Coordinates of C-alpha atoms and ligand atoms in Angstrom, one line a residue:
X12 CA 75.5 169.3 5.7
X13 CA 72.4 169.8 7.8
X14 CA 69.9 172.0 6.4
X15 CA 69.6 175.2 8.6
X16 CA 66.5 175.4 11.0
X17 CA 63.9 178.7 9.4
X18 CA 60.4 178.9 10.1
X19 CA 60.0 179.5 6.9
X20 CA 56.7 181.6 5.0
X21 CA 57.1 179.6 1.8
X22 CA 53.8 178.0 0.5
X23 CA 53.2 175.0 1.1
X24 CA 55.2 172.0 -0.7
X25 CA 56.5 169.1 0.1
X26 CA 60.2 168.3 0.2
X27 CA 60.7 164.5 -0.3
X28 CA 63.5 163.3 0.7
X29 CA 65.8 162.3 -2.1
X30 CA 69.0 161.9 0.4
X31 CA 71.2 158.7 -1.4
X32 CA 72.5 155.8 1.3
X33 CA 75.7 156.0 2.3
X34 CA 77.6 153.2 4.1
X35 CA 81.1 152.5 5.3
X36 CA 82.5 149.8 3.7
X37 CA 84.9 147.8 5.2
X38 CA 86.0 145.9 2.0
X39 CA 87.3 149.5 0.4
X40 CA 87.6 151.2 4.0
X41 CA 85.5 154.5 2.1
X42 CA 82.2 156.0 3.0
X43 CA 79.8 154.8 -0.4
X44 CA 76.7 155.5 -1.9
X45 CA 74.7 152.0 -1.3
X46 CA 73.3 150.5 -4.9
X47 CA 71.6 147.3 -4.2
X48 CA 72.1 144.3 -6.3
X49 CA 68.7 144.1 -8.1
X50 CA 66.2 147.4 -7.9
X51 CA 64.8 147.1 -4.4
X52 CA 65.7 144.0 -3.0
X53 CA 68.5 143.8 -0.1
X54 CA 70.1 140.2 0.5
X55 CA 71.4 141.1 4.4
X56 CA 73.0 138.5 6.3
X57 CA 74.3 139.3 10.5
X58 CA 76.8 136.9 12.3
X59 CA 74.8 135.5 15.1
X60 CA 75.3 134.7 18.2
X61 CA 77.3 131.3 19.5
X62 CA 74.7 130.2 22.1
X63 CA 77.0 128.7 24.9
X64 CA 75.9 131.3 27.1
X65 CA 74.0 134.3 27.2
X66 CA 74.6 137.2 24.8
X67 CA 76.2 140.1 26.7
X68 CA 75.1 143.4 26.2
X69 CA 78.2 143.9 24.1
X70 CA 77.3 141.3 21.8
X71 CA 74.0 143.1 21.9
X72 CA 75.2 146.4 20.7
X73 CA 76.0 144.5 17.4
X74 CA 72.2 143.4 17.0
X75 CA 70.8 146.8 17.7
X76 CA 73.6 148.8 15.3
X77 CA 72.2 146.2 12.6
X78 CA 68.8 146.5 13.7
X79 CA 69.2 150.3 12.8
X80 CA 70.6 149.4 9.2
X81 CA 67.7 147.3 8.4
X82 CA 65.1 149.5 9.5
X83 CA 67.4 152.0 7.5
X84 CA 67.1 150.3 4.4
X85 CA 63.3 149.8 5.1
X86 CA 62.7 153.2 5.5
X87 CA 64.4 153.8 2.1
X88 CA 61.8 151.7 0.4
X89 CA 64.0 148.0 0.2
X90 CA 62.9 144.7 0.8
X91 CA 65.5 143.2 2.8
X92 CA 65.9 139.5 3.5
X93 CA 67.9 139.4 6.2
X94 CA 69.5 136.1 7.5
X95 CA 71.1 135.6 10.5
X96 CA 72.7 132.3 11.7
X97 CA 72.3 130.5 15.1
X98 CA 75.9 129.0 15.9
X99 CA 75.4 125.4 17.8
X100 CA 78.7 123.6 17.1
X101 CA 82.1 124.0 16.1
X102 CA 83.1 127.7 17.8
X103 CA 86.8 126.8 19.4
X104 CA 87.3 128.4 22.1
X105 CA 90.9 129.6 20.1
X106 CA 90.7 131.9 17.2
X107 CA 93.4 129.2 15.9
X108 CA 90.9 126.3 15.7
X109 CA 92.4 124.8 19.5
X110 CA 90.6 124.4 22.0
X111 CA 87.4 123.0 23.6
X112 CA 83.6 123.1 21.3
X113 CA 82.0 126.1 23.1
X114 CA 79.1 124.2 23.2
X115 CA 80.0 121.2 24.2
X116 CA 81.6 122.7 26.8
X117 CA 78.6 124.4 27.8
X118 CA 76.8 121.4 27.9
X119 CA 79.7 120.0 30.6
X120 CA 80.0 123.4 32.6
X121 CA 75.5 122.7 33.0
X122 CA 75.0 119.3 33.2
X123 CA 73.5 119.7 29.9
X124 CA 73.3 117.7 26.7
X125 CA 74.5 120.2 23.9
X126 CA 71.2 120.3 22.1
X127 CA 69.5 121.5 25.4
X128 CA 72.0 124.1 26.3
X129 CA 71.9 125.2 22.5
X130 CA 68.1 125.5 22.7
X131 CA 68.1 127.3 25.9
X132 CA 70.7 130.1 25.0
X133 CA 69.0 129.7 21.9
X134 CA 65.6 131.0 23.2
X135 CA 67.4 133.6 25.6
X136 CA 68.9 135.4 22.9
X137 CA 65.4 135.7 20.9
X138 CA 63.4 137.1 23.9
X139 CA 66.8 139.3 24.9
X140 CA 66.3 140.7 21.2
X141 CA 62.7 141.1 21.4
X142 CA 62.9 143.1 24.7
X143 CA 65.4 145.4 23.0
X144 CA 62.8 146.3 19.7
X145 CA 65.1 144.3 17.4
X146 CA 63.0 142.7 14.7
X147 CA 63.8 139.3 14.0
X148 CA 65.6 137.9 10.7
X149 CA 63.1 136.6 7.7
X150 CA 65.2 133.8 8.1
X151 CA 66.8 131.7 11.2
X152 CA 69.3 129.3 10.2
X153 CA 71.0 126.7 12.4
X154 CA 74.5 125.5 11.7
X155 CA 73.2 122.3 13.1
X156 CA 70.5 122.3 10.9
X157 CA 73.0 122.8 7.5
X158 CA 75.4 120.5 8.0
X159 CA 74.9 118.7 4.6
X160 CA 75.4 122.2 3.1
X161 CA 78.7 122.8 4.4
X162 CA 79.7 119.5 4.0
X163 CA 79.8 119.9 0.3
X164 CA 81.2 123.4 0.1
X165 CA 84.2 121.7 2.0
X166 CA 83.8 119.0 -0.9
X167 CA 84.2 121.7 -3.0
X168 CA 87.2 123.4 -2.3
X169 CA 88.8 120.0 -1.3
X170 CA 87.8 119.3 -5.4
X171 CA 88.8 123.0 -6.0
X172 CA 92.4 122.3 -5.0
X173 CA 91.8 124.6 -1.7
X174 CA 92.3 121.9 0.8
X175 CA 94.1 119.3 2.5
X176 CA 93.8 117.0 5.3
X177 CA 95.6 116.7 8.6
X178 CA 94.9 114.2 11.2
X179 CA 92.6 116.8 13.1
X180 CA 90.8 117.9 10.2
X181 CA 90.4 119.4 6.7
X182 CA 92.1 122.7 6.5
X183 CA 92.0 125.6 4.0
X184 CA 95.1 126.4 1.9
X185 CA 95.4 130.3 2.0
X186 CA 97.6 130.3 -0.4
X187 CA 95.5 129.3 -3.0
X188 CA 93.7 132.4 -3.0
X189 CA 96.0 135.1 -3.3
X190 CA 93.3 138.0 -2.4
X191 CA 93.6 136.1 1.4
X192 CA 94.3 138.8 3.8
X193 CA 93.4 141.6 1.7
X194 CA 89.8 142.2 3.3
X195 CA 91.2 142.8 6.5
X196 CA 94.7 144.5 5.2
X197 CA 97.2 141.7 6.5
X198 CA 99.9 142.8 4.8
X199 CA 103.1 140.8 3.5
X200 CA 104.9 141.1 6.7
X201 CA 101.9 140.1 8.7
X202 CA 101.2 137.0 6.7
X203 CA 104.8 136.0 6.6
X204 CA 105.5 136.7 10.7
X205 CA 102.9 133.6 10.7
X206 CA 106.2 131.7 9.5
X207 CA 107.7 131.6 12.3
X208 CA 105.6 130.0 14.9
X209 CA 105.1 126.3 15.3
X210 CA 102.5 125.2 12.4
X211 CA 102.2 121.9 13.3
X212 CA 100.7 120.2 10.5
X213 CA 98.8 122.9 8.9
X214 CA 100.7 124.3 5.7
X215 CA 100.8 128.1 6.6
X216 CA 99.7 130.7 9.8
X217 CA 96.9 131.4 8.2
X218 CA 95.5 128.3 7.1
X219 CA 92.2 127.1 9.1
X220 CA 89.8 124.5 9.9
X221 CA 87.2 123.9 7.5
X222 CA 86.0 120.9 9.3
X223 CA 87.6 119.3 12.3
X224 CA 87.5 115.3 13.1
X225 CA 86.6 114.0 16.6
X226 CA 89.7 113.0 18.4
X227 CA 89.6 109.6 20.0
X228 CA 89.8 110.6 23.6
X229 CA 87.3 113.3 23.1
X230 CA 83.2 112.2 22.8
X231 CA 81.7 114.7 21.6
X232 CA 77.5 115.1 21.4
X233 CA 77.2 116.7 18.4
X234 CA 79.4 114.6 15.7
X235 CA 78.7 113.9 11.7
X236 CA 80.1 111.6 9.1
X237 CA 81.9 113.1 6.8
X238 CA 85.0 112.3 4.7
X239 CA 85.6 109.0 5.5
X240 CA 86.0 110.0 9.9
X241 CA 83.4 111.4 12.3
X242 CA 83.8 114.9 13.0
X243 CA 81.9 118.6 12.8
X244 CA 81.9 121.5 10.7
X245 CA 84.6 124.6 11.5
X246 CA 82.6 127.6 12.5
X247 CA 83.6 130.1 9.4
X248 CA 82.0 127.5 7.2
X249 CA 78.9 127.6 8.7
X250 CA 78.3 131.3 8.0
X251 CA 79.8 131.1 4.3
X252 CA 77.4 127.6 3.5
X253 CA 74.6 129.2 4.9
X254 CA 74.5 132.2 3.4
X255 CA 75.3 131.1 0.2
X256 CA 72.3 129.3 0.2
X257 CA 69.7 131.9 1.6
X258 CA 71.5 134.8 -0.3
X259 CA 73.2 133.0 -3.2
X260 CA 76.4 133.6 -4.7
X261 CA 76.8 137.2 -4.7
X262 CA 74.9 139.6 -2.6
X263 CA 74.8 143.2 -0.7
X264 CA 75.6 143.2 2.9
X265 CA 77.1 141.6 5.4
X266 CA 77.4 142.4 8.9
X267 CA 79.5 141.3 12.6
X268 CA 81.2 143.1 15.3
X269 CA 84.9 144.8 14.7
X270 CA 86.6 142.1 15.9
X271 CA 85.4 139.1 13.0
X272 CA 87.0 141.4 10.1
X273 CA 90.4 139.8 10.4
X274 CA 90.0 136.2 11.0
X275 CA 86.2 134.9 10.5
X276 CA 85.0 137.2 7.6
X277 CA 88.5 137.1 6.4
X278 CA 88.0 133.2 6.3
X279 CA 84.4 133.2 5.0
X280 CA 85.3 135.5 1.7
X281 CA 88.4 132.9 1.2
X282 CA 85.7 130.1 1.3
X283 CA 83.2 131.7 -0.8
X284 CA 84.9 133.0 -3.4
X285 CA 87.2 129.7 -4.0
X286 CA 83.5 128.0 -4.0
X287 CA 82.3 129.6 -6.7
X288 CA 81.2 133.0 -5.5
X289 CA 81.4 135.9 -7.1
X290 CA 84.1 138.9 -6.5
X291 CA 83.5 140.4 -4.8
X292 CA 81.1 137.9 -2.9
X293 CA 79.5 140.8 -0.5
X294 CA 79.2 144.1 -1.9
X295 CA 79.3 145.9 1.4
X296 CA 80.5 144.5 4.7
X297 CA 79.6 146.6 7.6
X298 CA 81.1 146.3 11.4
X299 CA 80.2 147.3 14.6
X300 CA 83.0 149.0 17.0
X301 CA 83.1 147.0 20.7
X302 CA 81.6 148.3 23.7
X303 CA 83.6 148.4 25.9
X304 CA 83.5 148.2 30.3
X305 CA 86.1 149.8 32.5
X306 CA 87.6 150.8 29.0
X307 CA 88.8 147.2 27.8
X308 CA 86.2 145.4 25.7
X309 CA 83.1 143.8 27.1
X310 CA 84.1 139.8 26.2
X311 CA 82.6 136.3 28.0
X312 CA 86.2 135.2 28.1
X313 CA 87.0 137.8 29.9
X314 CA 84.3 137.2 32.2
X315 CA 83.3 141.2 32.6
X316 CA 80.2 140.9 31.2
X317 CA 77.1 141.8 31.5
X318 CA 73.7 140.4 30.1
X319 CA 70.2 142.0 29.9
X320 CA 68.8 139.9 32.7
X321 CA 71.2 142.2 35.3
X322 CA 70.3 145.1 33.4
X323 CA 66.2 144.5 34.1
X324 CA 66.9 142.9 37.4
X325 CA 68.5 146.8 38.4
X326 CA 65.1 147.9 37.2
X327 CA 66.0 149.5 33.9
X328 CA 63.8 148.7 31.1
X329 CA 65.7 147.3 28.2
X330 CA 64.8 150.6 25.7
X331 CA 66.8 152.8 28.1
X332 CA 70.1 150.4 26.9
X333 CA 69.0 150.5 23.4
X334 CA 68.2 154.5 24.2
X335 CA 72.1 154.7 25.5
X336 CA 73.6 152.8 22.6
X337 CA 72.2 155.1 20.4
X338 CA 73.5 157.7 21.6
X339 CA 76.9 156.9 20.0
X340 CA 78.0 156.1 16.9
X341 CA 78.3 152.5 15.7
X342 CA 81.6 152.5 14.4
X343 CA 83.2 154.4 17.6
X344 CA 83.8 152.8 20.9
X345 CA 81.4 153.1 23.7
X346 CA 82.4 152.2 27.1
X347 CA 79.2 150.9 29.5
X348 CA 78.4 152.6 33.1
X349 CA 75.8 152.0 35.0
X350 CA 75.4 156.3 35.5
X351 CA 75.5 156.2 31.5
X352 CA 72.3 154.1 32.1
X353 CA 70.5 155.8 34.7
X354 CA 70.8 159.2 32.3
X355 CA 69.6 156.9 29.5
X356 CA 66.5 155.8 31.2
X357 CA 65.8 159.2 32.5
X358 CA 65.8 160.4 28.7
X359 CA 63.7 158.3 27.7
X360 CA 61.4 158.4 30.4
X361 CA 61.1 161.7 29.0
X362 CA 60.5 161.4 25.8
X363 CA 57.6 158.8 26.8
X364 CA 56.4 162.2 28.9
X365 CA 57.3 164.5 26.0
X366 CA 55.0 162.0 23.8
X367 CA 52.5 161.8 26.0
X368 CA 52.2 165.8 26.1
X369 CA 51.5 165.7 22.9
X370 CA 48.9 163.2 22.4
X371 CA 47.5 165.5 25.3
X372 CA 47.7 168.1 23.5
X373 CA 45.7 166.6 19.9
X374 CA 43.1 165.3 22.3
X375 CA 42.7 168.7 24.0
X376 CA 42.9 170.7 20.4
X377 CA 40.4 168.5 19.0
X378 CA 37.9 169.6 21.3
X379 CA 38.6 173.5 20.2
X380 CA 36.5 174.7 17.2
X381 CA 39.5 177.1 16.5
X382 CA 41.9 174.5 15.8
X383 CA 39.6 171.9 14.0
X384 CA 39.1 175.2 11.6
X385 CA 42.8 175.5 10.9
X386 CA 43.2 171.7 10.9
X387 CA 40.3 171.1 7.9
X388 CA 39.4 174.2 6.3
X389 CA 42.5 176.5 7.1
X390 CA 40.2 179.0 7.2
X391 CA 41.8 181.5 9.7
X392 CA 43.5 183.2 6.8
X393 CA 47.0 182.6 8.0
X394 CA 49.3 179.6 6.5
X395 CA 49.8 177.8 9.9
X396 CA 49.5 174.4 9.1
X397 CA 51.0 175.2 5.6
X398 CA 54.1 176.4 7.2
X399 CA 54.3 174.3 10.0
X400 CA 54.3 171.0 7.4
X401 CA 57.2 173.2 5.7
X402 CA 59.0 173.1 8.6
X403 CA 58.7 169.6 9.2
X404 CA 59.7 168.8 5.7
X405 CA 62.3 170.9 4.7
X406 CA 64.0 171.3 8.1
X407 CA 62.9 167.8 10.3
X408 CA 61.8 165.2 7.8
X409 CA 65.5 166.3 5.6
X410 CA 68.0 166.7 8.6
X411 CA 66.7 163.5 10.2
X412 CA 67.0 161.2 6.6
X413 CA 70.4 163.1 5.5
X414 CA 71.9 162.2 9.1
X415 CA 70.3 158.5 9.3
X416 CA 71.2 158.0 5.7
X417 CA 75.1 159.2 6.0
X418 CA 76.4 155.9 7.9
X419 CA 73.9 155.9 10.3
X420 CA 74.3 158.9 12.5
X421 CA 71.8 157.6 15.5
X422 CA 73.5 160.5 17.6
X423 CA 72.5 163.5 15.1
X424 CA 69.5 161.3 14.4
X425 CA 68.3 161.6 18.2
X426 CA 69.0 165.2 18.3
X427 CA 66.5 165.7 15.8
X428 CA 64.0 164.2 17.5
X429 CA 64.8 165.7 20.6
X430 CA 64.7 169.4 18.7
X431 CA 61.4 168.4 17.4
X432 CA 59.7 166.9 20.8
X433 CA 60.2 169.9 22.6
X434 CA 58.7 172.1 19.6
X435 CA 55.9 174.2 20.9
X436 CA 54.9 176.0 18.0
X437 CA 54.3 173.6 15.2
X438 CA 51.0 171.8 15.3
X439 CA 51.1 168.8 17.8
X440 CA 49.4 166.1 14.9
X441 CA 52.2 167.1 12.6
X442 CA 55.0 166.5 15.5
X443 CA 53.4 163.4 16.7
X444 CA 53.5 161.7 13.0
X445 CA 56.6 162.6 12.4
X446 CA 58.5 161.6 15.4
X447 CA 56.7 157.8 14.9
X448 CA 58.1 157.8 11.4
X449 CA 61.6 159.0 13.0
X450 CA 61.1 156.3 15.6
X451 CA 60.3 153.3 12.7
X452 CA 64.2 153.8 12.9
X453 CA 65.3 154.4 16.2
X454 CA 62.8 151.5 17.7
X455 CA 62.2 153.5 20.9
X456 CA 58.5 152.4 21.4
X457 CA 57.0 156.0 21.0
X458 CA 54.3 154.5 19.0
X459 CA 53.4 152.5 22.5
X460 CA 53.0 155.5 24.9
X461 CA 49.1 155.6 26.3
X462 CA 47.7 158.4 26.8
X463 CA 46.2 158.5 30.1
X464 CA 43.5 160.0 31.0
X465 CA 44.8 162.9 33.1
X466 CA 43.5 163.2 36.5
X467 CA 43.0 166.9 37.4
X468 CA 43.4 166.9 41.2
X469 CA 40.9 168.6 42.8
X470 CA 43.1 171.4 44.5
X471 CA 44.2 172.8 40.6
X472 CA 40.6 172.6 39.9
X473 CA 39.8 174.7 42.9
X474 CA 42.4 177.4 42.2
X475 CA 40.8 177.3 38.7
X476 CA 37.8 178.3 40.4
X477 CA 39.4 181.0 42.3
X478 CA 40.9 182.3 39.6
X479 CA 37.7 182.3 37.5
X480 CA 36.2 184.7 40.3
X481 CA 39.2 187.0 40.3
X482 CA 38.5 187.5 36.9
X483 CA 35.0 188.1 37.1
X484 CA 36.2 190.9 39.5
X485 CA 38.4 192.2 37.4
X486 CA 41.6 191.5 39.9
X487 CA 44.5 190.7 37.7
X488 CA 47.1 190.2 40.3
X489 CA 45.5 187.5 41.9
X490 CA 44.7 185.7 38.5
X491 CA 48.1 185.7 37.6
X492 CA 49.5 184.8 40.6
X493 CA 46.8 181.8 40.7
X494 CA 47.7 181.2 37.5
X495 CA 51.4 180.5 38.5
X496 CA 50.2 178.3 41.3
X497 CA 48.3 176.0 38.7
X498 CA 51.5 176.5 36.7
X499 CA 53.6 174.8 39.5
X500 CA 51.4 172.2 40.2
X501 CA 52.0 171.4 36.2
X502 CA 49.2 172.7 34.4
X503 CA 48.7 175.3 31.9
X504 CA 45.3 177.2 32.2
X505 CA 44.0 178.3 28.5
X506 CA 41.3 180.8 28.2
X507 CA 39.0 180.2 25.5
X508 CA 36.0 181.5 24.3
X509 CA 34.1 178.5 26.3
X510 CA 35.5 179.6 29.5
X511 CA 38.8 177.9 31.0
X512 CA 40.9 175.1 30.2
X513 CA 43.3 172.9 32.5
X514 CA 46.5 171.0 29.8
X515 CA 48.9 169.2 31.9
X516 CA 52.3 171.0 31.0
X517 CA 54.2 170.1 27.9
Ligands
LIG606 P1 79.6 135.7 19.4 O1 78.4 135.2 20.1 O2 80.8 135.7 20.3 O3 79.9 135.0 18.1 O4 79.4 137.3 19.1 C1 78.3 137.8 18.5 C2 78.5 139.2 18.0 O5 78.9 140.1 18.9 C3 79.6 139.2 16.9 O6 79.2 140.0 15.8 C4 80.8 139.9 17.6 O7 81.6 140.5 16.8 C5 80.1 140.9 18.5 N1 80.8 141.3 19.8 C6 81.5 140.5 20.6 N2 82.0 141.3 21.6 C7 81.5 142.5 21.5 C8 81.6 143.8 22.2 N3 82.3 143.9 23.3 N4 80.9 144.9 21.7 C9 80.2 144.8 20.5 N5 80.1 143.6 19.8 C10 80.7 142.5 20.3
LIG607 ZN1 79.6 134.5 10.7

């Protein structure tokens, strides 16, 4: 519940904020209170991206929504060690482990080796991420880089009784592990429907590749030795090997888009937990809802996407997309327009405005004995700044932490700091600190807006002039309605006891 706006006449105090974390879990489909592992350490590991082409913004929205947890969790006083993997071999392009290497096939659609193409996606997606205030993993891991790892947790579950082979590769026995299906809810009926379609050689539906073998009228770039054949790892390995070893056996969170819950993190618990893992192996698993275009979801199969490249190359800055995703929820569906953007860019344009009013405003207050009075020696016998920092704590600083902290609201989150921007009667220091702490989680750049040094055009200084005389005789009407012209021309004319002062309009 948010805590009711009052200006209130309390003496000062400060509120901390003692709001708990609460996540949605996917594992026990609840809204939970989130108790790291150990104390204040957060093991956090992100599906990453499959670099065969660029991210799309979709894709994108995934990054940013865990971006927000992270800087969530930060906020909240956790060191997190976040791990995200770099996919270079061995997504199919079926879910059913058929199909072309995406990167291999890549590599043939570009006139690429694999490794280049890789690289160049690679490097793509890290400046795409950058551009959109997403701070980077503590650790970047390659699945080309681990592939001794996951060779031996497929040695493992093959010694674990998990496995068998078929002539295209090792596959994973589901049945082994009776809790398969539960993460994602695939009932009885559901499993069993798998029954009736052509298995091949694999055992059961469900069953998948843990590691594939090169076929003999395929050459493949990017090919290992491994149980007795050449061949290359199946992409849910790679995420369960990997994170295994950066995160260890049991840790807190664990993160992808909607659509990995049924199949690839489905897979990756079955893996972990039959190699040794604890249970549960990831205390929370968090997912991101699709974005969607034209109201079907945003996919590069579908070939409706679009990347951030088209997105600058309109002329919208990459913070106006990260502005518009925020405007929704992460778990609900958000479908992309290019007028959604446009009103995305304009609000943040006017925040940056909104901002830079403000820093206007402590530059212009610093120069006015009156306020550096209140400011140090709150000595105008009112409580001003005592009740202003009240306000910020009890009403701002709480609201904004109880909404961030309850699943990540970004929406409420951005209402708050919208409420607060356009505040005119709490001191403009207090409002500029606080909305940069707000921002530490949103990642807008407010922290980056210049203040320039405002230009007063010589026409408002003239009818400053004027309106000085009119004064001096005494004639109000023409004061005001000078005053109304400077108004229009956006600035606000202060008289103080030095005379006349010109502020560009908040
Ligand atoms: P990929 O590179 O295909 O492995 O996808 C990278 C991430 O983007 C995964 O976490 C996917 O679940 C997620 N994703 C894919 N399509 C969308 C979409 N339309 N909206 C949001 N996330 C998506
Ligand atoms: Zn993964």
């Amino acid at each position: 519940m948010m805590i009711q706006k009052s200006v209130c006449n309390m003496p000062f105090l400060i509120l901390h904020v003692h709001t708990p974390m609460k996540l949605y879990n996917t594992r026990t489909r609840k809204i939970e209170v989130f108790t790291p592992i150990t104390d204040k350490n957060v093991g956090l590991y992100t599906c990453g991206p499959t670099v065969y082409n660029y991210a799309h913004i979709g894709n994108l929205r995934t990054y940013v929504f865990e971006d927000i947890l992270k800087r969530t969790l930060v906020s909240a006083g956790y060191e997190v060690t976040h791990v995200m993997n770099i996919t270079d071999v061995g997504h199919l392009s079926g879910d059913d482990d058929t199909g072309e290497d995406k990167i291999e096939k890549g590599a043939k659609r570009e006139g690429k080796t694999a490794w280049e193409i890789a690289e160049f996606y690679t490097n793509i997606f890290k400046k795409h991420i950058s551009l959109l205030n997403i701070t980077p993993p503590n650790v970047w891991c390659k699945a080309t880089d681990h592939i001794k790892e996951q060779i031996a947790q497929v040695q493992t579950l093959i010694d674990g009784g998990h496995a068998y082979e078929t002539t295209d590769g090792i596959y994973f026995n589901t049945t082994t592990f009776p809790r398969y299906g539960e993460f994602a809810r695939l009932d009885n009926q559901e499993l069993k429907a798998g029954a009736r379609v052509d298995l091949g050689e694999k055992k059961n539906h469900h069953d998948f590749a843990l590691w594939k073998f090169s076929q003999p009228e395929e050459t493949r770039q990017m090919e290992w030795e491994a149980f007795g054949r050449m061949g290359f790892p199946g992409w849910h390995i790679e995420c369960s090997a990997m994170s295994m070893k950066y995160l260890g056996t049991h840790f807190d969170i664990h993160c992808g888009g909607i659509d990995h819950i049924p199949v690839h993190h489905t897979n990756e618990i079955a893996q972990a937990e039959c190699a040794g893992a604890h249970h549960p192996w990831v205390n929370y698993w968090l997912h991101g809802e699709f974005l969607l275009i034209n109201d079907g979801k945003m996919s590069k199969s579908e070939e409706n996407f679009i990347t951030l490249d088209t997105i600058l190359e309109k002329g919208y800055s990459p913070l106006a997309y990260r502005y518009f995703l925020l405007q929704a929820h992460y778990r609900k569906q958000l479908n992309f327009t290019w007028e959604a953007l446009e009103a995305a860019e304009n609000g943040l344009k006017n925040a940056y405005s909104k901002v830079k009013s403000i820093k206007n405003l402590i530059e212009e207050q610093k120069k006015d004995k009156i306020y550096i009075d209140w400011i140090q020696n709150n000595k105008l016998g009112n409580n001003k700044l005592e009740n202003d920092k009240n306000e910020i704590e009890i009403y701002y600083r709480q609201n904004f932490f109880e909404v961030i902290y309850h699943d990540l609201n970004t929406p409420a989150a951005l209402a708050l700091l919208w409420d607060l921007l356009t505040n005119k009667k709490i001191l403009p220091d207090l409002i500029y600190q606080t909305v940069l702490e707000f921002d530490e989680i949103l990642g807008l750049g407010l922290k980056n807006v210049k203040l320039e040094s405002v230009e007063i055009p010589s026409e408002v200084e003239q009818l400053a002039q004027k309106r000085l005389s009119a004064r001096k005789e005494k004639n109000w009407g023409e004061s005001d309605r000078l005053r109304d012209e400077i108004n229009r021309l956006g600035f606000d004319i202060d008289d103080t006891s030095d005379g006349q002062r010109l502020v560009p309009r908040v």
